[in-house]
Short mmCIF file of C-alpha atoms and ligand atoms in Angstrom, two decimals:
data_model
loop_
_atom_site.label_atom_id
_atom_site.label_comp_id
_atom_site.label_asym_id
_atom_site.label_seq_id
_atom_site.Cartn_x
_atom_site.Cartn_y
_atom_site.Cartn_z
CA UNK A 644 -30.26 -155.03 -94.49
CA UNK A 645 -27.27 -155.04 -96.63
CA UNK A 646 -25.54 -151.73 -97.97
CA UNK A 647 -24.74 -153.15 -101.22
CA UNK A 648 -26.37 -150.62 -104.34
CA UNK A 649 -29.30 -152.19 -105.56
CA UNK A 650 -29.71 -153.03 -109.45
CA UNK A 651 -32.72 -153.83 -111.11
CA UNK A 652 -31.46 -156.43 -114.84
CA UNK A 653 -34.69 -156.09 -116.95
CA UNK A 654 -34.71 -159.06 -119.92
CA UNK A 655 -32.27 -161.32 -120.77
CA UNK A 656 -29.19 -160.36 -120.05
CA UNK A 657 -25.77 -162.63 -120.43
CA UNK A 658 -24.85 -164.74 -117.75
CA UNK A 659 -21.18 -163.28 -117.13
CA UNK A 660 -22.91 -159.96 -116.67
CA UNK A 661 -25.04 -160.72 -114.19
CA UNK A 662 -22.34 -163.06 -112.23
CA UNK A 663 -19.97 -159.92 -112.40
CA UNK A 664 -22.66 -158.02 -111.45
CA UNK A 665 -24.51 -160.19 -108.07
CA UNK A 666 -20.69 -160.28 -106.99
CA UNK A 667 -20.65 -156.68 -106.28
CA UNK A 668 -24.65 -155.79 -105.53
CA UNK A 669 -27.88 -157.01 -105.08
CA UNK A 670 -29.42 -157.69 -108.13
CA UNK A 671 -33.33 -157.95 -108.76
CA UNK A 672 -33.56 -159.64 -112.47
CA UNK A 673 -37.62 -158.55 -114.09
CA UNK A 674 -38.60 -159.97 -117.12
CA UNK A 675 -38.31 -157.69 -120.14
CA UNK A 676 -42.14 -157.36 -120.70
CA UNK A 677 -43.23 -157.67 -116.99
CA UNK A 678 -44.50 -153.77 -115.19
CA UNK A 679 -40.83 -153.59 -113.36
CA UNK A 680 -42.62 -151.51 -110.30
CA UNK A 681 -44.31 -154.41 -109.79
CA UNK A 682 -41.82 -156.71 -110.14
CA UNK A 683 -39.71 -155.45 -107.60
CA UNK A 684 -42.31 -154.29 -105.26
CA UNK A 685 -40.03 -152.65 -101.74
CA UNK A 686 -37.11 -152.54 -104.14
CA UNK A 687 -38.16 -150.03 -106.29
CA UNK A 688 -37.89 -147.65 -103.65
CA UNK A 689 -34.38 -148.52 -103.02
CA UNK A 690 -33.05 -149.39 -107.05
CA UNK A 691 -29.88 -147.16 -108.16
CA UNK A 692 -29.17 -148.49 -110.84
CA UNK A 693 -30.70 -150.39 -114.48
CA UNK A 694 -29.36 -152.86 -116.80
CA UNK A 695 -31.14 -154.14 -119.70
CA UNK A 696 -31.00 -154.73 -123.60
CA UNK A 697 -31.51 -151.44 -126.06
CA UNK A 698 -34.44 -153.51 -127.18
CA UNK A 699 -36.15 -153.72 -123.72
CA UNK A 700 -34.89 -149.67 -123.31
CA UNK A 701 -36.60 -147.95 -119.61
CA UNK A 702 -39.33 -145.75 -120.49
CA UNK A 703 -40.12 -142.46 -118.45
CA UNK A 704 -42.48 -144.19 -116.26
CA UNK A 705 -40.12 -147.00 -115.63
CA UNK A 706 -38.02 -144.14 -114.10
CA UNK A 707 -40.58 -142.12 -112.95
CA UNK A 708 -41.07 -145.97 -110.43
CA UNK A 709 -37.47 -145.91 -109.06
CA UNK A 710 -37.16 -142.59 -107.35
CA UNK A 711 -33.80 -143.37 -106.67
CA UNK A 712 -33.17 -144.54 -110.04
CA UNK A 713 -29.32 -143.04 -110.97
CA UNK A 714 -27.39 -145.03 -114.18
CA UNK A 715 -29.47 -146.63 -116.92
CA UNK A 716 -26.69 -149.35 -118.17
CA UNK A 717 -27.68 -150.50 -121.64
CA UNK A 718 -26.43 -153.64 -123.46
CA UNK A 719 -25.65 -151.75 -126.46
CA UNK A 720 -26.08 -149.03 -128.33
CA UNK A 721 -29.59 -148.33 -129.28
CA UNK A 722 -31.17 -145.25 -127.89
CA UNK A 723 -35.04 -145.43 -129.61
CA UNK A 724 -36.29 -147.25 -126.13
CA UNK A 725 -34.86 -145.09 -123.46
CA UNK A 726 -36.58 -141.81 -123.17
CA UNK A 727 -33.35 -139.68 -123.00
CA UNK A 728 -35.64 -136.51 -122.39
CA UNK A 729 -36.90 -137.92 -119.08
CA UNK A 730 -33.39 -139.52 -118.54
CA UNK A 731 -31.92 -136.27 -118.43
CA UNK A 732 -34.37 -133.92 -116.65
CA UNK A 733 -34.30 -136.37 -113.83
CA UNK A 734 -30.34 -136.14 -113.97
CA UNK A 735 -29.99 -140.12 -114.89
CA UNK A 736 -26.80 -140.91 -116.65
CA UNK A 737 -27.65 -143.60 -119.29
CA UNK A 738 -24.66 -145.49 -121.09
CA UNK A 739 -24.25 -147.90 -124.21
CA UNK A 740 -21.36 -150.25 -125.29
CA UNK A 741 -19.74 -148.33 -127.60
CA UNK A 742 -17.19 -151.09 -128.85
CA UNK A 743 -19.54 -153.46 -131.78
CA UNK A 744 -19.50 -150.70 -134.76
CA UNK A 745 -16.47 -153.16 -136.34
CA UNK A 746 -18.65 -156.06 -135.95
CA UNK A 747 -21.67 -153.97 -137.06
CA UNK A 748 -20.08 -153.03 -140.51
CA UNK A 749 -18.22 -156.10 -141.09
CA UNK A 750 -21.94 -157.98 -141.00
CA UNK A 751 -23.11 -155.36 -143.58
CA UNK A 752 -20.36 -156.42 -146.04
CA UNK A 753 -21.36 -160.26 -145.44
CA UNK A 754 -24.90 -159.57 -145.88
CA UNK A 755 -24.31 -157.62 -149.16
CA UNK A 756 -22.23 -159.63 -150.37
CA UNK A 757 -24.13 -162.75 -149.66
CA UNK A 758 -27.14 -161.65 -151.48
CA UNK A 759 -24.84 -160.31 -154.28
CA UNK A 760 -22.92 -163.52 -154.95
CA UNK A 761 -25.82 -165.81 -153.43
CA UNK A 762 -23.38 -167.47 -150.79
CA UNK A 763 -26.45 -168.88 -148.69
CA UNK A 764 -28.41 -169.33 -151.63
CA UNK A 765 -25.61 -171.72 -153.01
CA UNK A 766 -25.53 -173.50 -149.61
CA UNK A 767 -29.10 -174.40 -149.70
CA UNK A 768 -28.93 -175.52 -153.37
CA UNK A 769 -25.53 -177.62 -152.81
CA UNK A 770 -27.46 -179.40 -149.91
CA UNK A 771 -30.71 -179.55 -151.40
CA UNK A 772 -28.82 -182.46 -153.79
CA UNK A 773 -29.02 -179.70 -157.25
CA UNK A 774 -25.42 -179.81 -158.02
CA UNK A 775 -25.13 -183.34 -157.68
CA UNK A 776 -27.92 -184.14 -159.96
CA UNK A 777 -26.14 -182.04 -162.63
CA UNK A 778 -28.10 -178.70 -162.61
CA UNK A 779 -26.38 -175.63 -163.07
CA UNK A 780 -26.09 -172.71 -160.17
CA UNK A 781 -27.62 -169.50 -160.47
CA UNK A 782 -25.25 -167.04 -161.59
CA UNK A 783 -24.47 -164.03 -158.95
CA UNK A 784 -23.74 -160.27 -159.68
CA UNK A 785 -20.46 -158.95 -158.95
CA UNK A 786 -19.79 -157.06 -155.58
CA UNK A 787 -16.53 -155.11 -156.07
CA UNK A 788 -16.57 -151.68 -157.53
CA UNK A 789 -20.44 -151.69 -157.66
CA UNK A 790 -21.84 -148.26 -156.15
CA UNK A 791 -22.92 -148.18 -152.45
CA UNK A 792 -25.15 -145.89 -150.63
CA UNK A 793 -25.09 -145.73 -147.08
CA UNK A 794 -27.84 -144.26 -145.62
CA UNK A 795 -26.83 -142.94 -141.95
CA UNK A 796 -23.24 -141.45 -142.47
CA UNK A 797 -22.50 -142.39 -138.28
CA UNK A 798 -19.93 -144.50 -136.87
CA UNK A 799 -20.97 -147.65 -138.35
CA UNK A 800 -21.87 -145.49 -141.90
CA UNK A 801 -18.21 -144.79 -141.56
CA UNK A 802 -16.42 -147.82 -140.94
CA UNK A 803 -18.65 -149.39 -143.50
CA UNK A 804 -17.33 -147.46 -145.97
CA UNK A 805 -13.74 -148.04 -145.42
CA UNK A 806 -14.21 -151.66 -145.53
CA UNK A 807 -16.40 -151.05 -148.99
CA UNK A 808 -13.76 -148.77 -150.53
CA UNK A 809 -11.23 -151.84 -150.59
CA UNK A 810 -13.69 -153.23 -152.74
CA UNK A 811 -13.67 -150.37 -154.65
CA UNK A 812 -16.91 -148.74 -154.53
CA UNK A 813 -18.43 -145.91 -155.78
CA UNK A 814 -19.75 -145.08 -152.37
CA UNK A 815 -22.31 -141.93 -151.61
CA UNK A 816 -24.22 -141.40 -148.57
CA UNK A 817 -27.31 -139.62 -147.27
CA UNK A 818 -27.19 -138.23 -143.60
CA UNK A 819 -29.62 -135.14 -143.11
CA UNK A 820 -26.71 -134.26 -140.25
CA UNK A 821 -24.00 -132.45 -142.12
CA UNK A 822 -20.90 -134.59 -142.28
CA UNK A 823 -17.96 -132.25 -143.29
CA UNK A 824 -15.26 -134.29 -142.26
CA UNK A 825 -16.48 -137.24 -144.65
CA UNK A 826 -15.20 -136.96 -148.32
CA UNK A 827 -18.06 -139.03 -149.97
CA UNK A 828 -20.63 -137.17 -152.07
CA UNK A 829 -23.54 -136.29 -150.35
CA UNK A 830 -27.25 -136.74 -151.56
CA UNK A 831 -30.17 -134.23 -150.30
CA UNK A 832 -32.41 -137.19 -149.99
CA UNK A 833 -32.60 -140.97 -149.82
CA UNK A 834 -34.73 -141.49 -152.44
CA UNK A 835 -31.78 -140.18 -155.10
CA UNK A 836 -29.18 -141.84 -153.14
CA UNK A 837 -31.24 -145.10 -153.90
CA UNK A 838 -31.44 -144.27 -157.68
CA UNK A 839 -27.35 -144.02 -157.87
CA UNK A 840 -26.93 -146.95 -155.69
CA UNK A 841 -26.16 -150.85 -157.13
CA UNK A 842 -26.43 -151.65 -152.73
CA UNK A 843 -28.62 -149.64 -150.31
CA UNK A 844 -27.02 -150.40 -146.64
CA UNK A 845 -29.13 -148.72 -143.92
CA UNK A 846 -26.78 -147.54 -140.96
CA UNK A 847 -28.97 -145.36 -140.12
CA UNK A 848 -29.48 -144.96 -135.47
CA UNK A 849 -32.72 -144.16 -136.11
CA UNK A 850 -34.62 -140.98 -134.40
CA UNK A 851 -37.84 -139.67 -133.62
CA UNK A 852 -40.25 -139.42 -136.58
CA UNK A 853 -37.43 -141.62 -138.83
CA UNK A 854 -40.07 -145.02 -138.71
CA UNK A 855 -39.99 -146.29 -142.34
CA UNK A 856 -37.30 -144.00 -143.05
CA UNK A 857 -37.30 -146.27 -145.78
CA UNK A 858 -40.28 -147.38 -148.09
CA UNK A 859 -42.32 -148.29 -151.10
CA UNK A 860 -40.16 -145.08 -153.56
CA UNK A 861 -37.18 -145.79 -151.92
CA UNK A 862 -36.96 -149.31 -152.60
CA UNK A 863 -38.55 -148.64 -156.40
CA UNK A 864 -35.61 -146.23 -156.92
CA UNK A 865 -32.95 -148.94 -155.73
CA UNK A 866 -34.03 -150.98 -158.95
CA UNK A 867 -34.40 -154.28 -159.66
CA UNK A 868 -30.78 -154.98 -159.59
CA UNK A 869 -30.03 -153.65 -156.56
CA UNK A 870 -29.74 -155.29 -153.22
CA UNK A 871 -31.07 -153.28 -149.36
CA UNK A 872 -29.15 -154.53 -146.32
CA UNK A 873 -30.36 -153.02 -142.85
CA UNK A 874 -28.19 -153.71 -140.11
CA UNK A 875 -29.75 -151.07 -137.96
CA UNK A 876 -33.43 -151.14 -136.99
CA UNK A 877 -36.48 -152.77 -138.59
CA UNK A 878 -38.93 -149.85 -137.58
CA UNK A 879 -37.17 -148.20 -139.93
CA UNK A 880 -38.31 -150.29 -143.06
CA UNK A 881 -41.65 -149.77 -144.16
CA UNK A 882 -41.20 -154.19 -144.21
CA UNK A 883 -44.60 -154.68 -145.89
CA UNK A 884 -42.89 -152.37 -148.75
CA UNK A 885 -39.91 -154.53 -148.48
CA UNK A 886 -41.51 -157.73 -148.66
CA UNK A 887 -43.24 -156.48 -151.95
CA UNK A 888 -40.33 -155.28 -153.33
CA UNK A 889 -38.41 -158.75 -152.79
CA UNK A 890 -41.33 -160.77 -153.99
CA UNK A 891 -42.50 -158.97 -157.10
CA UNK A 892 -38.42 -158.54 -158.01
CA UNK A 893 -38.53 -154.00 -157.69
CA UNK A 894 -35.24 -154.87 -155.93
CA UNK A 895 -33.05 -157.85 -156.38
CA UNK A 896 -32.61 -158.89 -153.25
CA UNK A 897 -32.23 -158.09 -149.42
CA UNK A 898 -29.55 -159.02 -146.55
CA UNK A 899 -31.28 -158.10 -143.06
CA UNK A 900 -30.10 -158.86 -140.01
CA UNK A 901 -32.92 -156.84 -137.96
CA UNK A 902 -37.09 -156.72 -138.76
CA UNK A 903 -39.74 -154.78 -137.38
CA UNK A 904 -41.44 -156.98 -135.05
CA UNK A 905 -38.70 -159.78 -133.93
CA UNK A 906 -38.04 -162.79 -133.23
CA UNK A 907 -41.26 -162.28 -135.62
CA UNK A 908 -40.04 -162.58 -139.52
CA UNK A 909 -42.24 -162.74 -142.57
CA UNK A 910 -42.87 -165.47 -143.67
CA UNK A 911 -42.93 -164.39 -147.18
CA UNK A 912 -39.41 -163.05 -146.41
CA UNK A 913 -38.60 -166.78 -145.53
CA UNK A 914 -39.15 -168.20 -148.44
CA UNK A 915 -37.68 -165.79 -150.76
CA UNK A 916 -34.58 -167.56 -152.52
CA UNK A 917 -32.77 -163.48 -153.30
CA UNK A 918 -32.93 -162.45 -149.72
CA UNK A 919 -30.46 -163.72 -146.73
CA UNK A 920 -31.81 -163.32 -142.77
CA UNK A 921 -30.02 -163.04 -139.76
CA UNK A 922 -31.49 -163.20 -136.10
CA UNK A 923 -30.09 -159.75 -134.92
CA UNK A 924 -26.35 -161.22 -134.92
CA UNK A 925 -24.47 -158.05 -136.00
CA UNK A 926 -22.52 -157.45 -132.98
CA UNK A 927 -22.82 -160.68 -131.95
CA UNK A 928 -19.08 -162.04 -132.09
CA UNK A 929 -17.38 -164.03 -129.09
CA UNK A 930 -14.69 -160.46 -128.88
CA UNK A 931 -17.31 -158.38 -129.19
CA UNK A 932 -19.55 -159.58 -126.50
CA UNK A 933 -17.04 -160.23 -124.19
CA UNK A 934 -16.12 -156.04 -124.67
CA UNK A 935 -20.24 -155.33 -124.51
CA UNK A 936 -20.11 -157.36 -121.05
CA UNK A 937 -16.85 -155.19 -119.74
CA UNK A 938 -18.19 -152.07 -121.15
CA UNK A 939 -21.45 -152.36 -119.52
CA UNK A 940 -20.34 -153.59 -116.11
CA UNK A 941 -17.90 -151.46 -115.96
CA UNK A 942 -19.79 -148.69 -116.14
CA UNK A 943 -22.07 -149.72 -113.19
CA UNK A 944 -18.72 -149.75 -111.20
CA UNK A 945 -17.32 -146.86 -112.19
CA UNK A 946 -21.02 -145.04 -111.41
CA UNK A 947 -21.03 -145.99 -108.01
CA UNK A 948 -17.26 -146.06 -106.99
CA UNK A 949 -16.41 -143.17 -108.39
CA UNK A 950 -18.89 -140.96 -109.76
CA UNK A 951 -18.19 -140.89 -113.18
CA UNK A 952 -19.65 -143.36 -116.08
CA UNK A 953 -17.17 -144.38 -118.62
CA UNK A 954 -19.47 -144.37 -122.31
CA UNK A 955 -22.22 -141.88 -120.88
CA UNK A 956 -24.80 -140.83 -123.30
CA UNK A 957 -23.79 -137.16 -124.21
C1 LIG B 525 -27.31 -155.91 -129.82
C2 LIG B 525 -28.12 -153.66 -130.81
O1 LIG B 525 -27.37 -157.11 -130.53
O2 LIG B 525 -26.51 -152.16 -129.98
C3 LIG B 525 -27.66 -152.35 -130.29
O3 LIG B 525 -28.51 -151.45 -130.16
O4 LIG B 525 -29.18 -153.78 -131.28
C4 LIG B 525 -27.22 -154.86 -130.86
O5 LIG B 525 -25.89 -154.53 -130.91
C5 LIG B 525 -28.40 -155.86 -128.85
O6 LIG B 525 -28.29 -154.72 -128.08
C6 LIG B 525 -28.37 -157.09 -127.95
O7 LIG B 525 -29.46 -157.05 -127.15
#
């Protein structure tokens, strides 16, 4: 038998990851929803090391399998599907690809401002024949200097803001964690945040007892002018809420590039003309998934060459 570390790659995972990866050890590739015990039957007993999508996430008894189980590798940088708690009592180092929270907040401003100035909603009407037979376009509401509340004041919360202060925003935030270094006012809730906000952006990671962090009040407080964008996590949106509020016009509109149960969208959320859908795209830019790739094999090297992880989960 070779010596080569053995990996287990659980989901889809990018081709030039798992070349880079089979060039160095022996990879055993599961299916994302298939028992990974199983899957690998002998293997398990001899797997060091995980890679997989923050969607697929290993779960304690996916660790509790793989006794030998070292570095969880994750394709970016969602935590709510890898139990840290287990991770860490068992002494497994778990790492994410720090390097997409541009990407992230840069698909927060198109999404805003999409819904705002109805950029895909012209599209469909320009190719749907309207203009030519004469109608008029919808008019949009202006973007710049509008207020903003970011709900999640992290990395992304952070970056999104300096992109929406060219624009001159009014921008507030909500953040239960204390963020003294951040100079924006602070609400003590999300619910007031929403009533002073012209765009809601949700940034927020997303914890433990946080599922529909946002909901029905939140969204009634936003207004019927004002326009959600959730570039985090669906769970987080109370969507039934959401697709009531898009629908019956309590908000003006939504950009979302994430949903509770994907690929699974509403279709009521499909065939609402004020709101604009990506399929989970944020980070998905040729730069930043060639980083994501390096960040996340490199890691794996590191681990097992020297000992260390580069982006380890504090
Ligand atoms: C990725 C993400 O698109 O980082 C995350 O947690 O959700 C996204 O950046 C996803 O990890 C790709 O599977």
């Amino acid at each position: 038998m070779s010596d080569r570390v053995e990996l287990a790659a659980i989901g889809a995972l990018r081709p030039a990851v798992l070349e880079a990866l089979a060039a160095e050890f022996t990879l055993h590739e599961v299916g994302a929803s298939a028992d990974v015990a199983a899957a690998l039957g002998p293997a398990a007993e001899r797997v060091r090391g995980i890679v997989t999508s923050p969607m697929v996430g290993v779960s304690a008894p996916v660790m509790d399998a793989l006794p030998k189980l070292e570095i969880v590798s994750l394709f970016g940088v969602g935590l709510e599907r890898t139990d840290l708690t287990c991770a860490r009592e068992r002494g497994i180092v778990v790492t994410t690809t720090p390097v997409l929270y541009e990407d992230v907040a840069d698909t927060a401003v198109v999404l805003a401002m999409d819904v705002s100035r109805r950029v895909t909603a012209g599209d469909r009407w320009l190719r749907a024949g309207s203009w030519a037979a004469g109608q008029q376009p919808a008019s949009g509401s202006r973007f710049s200097g509008k207020r903003a509340g970011i709900l999640g004041m992290g990395r992304i919360g952070r970056m999104l803001a300096k992109r929406l202060a060219a624009f001159d925003m009014k921008i507030s935030y909500y953040d239960p964690r204390p963020a003294p270094d951040v100079d924006y006012p602070p609400y003590s809730t999300g619910v007031e945040l929403a009533r002073e906000s012209d765009f809601l952006f949700l940034c927020a990671a997303g914890g433990p007892g946080q599922r529909h962090l946002v909901d029905g009040e939140m969204l009634a407080a936003l207004g019927p002018q004002g326009v959600f964008v959730n570039i985090s996590r669906g769970w987080l949106v109370d969507e039934e809420a959401l697709v009531d509020a898009v629908v019956t016009g309590t908000i003006g509109g939504a950009g979302l590039d994430v949903f509770d149960d994907e690929p699974n969208v509403p279709q009521a959320l499909r065939e609402a003309d004020n709101v604009v859908l990506l399929p989970h795209i944020a980070s998905n830019t040729f730069e930043t998934r060639q980083d994501m790739d390096r960040c996340m094999v490199d890691n794996i090297r590191s681990w097992f060459t020297t000992g260390q992880a580069i982006t380890p989960v504090p």
